[in-house]
PDB file of C-alpha atoms and ligand atoms in Angstrom:
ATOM      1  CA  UNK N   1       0.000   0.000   0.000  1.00  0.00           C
ATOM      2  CA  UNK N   2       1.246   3.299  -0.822  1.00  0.00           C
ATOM      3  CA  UNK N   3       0.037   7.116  -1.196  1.00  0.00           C
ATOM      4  CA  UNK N   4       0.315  10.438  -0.161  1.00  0.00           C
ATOM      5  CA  UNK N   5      -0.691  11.225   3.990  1.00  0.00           C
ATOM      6  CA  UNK N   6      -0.153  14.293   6.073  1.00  0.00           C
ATOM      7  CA  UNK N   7       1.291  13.807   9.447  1.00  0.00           C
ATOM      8  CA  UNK N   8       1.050  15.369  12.618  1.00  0.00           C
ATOM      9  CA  UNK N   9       3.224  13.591  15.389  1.00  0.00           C
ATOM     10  CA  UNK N  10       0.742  13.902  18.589  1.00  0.00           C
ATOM     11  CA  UNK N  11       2.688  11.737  21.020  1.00  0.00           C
ATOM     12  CA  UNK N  12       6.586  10.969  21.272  1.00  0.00           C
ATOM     13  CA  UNK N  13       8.269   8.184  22.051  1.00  0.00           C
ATOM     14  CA  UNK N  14       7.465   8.208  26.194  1.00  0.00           C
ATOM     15  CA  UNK N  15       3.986   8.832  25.747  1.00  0.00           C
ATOM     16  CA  UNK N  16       4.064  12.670  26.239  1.00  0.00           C
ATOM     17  CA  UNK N  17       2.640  15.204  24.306  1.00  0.00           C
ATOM     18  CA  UNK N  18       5.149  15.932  21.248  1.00  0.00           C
ATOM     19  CA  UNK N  19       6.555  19.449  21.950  1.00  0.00           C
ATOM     20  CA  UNK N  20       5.291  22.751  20.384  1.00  0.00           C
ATOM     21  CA  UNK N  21       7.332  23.442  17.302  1.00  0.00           C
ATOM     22  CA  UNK N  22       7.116  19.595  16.057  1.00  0.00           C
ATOM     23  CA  UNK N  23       3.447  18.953  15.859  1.00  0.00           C
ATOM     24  CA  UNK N  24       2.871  21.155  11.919  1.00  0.00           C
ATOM     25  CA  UNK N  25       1.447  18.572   9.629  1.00  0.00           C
ATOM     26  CA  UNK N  26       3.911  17.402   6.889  1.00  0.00           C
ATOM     27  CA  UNK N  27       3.162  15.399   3.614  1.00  0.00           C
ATOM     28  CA  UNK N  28       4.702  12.395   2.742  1.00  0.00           C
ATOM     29  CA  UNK N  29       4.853   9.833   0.063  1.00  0.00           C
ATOM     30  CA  UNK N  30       3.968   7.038   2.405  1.00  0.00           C
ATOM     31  CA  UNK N  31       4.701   2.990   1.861  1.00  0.00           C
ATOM     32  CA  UNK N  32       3.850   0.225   3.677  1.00  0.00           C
ATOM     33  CA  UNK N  33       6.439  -2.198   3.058  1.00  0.00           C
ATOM     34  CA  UNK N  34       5.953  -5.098   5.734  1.00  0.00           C
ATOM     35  CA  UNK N  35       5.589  -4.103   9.372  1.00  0.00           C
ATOM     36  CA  UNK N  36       7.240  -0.791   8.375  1.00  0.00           C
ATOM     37  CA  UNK N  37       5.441   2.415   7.195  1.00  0.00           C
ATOM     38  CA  UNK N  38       7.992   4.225   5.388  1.00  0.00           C
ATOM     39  CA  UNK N  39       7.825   7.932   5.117  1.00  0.00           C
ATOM     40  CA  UNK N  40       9.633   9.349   2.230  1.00  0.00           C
ATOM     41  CA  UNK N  41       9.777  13.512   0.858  1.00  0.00           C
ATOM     42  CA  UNK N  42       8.953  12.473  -2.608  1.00  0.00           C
ATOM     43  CA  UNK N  43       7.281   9.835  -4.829  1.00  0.00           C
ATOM     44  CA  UNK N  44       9.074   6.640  -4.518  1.00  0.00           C
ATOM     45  CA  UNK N  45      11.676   5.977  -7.482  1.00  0.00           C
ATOM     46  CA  UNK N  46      13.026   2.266  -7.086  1.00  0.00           C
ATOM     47  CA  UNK N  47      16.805   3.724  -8.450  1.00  0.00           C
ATOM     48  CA  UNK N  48      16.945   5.688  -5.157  1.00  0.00           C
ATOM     49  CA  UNK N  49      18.609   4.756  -2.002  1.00  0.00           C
ATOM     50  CA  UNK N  50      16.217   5.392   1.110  1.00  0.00           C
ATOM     51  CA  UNK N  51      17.742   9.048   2.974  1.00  0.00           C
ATOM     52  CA  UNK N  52      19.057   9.592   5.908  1.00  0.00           C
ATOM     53  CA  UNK N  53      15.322  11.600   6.796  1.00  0.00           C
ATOM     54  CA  UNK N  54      13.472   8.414   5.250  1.00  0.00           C
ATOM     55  CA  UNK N  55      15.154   6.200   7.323  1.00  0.00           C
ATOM     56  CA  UNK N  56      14.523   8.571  10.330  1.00  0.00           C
ATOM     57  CA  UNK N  57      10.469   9.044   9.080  1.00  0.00           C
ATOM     58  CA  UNK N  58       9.850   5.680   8.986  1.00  0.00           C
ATOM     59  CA  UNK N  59       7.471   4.079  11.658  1.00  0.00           C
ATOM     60  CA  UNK N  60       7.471   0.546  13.266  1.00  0.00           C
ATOM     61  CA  UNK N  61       3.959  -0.439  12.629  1.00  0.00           C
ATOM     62  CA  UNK N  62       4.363  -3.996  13.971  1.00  0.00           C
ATOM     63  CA  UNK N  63       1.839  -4.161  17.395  1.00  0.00           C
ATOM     64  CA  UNK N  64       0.205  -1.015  16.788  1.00  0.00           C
ATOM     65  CA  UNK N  65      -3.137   0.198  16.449  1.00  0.00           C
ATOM     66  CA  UNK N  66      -4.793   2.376  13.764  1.00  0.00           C
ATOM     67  CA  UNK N  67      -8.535   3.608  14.076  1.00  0.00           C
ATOM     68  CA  UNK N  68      -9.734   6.634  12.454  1.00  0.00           C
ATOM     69  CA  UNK N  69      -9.592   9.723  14.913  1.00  0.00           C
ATOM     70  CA  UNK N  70     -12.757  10.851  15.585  1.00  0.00           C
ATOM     71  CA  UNK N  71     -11.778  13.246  18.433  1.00  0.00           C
ATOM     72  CA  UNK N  72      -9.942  15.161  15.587  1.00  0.00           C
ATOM     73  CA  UNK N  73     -12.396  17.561  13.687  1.00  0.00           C
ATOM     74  CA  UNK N  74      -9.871  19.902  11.977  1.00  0.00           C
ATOM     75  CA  UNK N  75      -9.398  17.738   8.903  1.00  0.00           C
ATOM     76  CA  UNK N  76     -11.389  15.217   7.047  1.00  0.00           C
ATOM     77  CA  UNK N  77      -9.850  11.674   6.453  1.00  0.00           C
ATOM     78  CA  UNK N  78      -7.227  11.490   9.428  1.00  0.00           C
ATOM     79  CA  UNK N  79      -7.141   8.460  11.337  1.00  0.00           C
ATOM     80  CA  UNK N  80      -4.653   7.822  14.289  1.00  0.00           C
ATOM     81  CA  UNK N  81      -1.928   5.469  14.769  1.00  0.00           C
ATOM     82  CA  UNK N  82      -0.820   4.296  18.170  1.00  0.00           C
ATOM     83  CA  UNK N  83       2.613   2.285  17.918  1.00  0.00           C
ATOM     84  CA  UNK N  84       4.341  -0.131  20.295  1.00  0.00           C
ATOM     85  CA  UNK N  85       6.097   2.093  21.576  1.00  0.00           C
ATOM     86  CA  UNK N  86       3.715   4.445  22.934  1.00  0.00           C
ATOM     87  CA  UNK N  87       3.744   7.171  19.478  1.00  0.00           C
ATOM     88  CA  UNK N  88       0.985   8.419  18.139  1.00  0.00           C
ATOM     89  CA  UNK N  89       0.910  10.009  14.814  1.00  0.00           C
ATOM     90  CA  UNK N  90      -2.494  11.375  12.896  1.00  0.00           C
ATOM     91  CA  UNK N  91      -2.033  10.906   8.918  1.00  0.00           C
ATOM     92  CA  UNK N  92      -4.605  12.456   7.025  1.00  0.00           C
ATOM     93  CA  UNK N  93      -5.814  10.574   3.471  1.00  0.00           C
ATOM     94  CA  UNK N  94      -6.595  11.775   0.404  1.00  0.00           C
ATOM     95  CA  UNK N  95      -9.940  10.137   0.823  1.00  0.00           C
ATOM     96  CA  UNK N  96     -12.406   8.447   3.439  1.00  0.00           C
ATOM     97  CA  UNK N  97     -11.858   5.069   1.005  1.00  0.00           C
ATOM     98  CA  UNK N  98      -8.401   5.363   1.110  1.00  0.00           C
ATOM     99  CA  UNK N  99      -8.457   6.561   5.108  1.00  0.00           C
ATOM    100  CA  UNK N 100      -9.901   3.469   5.676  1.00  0.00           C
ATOM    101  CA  UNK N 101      -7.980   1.290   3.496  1.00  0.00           C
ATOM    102  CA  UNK N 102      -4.864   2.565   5.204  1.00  0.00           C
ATOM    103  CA  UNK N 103      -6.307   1.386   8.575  1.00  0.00           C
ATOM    104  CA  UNK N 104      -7.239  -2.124   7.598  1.00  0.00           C
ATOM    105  CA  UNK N 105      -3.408  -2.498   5.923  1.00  0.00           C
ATOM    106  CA  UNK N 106      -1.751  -1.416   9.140  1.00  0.00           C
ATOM    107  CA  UNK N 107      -3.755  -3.423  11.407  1.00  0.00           C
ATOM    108  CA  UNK N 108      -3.299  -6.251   9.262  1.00  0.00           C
ATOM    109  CA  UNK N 109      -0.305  -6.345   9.573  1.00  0.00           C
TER     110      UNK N 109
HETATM  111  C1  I3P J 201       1.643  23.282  15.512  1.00  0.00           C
HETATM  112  C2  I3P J 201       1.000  23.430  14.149  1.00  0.00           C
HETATM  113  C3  I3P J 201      -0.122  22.418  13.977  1.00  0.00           C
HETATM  114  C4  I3P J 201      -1.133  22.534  15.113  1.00  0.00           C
HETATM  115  C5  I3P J 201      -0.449  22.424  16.472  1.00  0.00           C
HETATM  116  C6  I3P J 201       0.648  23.431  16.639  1.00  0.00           C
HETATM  117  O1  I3P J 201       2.655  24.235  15.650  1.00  0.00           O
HETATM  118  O2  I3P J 201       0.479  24.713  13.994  1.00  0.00           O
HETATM  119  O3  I3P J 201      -0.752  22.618  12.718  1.00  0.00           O
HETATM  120  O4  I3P J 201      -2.039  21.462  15.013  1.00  0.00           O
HETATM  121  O5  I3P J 201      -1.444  22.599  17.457  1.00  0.00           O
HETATM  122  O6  I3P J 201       1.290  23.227  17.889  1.00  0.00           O
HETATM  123  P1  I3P J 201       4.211  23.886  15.298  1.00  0.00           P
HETATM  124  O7  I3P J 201       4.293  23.661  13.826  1.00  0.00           O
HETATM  125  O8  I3P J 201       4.942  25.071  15.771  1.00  0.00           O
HETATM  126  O9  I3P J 201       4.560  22.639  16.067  1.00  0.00           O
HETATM  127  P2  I3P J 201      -3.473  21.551  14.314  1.00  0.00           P
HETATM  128  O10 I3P J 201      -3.257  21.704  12.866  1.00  0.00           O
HETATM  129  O11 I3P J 201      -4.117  20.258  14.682  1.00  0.00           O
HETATM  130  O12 I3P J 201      -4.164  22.728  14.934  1.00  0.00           O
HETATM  131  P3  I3P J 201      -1.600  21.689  18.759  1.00  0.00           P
HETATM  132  O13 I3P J 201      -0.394  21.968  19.629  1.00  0.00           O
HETATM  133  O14 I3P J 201      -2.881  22.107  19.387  1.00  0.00           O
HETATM  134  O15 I3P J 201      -1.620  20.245  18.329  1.00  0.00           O
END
């Protein structure tokens, strides 16, 4: 699975409240490639090494939990992703189908 999302990190690594500063929303070319969701600044090219920032982006999905955020009414399409490790991110889709289709890929994972 693969697509453009908008992200907004919510929660950091301890569980706290990602710092003002870090929490703009930010567009990524987004792949789910196993029980990683790679984050990448522009559209995938196969020729291309992953970057330094991909490799930094990129999210453990393995164990986590995506659900669509309905406590978040400032954009349409944004679901939230709670990691392992106590993250949570909101990505906004381009669409409610593909919102949804995101969720189902990560939690099938
Ligand atoms: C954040 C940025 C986000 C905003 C967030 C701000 O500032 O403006 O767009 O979230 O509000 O802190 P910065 O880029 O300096 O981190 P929303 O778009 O959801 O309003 P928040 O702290 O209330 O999450």
């Amino acid at each position: 699975k693969a697509g453009f999302l908008a992200r907004k990190i919510h929660a950091d690594m301890d569980g706290k409240k990602t710092p003002r500063g870090k929490r703009g929303w930010k567009t990524f070319y987004a792949i789910l490639k196993g029980t990683v969701l790679y984050l990448q600044k522009d559209e995938y090219k196969p020729e291309k090494a992953l970057s330094e920032d991909d490799l930094k982006n990129a999210v453990s999905v393995h164990h986590a939990l995506a659900l669509k955020a309905t406590d978040y009414e400032k954009r349409p399409n944004v679901l939230k992703l709670k990691t392992a490790d106590w993250r949570v991110f909101l990505f906004q889709a381009q669409s409610t189908e593909e919102m949804e289709l995101w969720i189902n890929k990560i939690n099938c994972v």
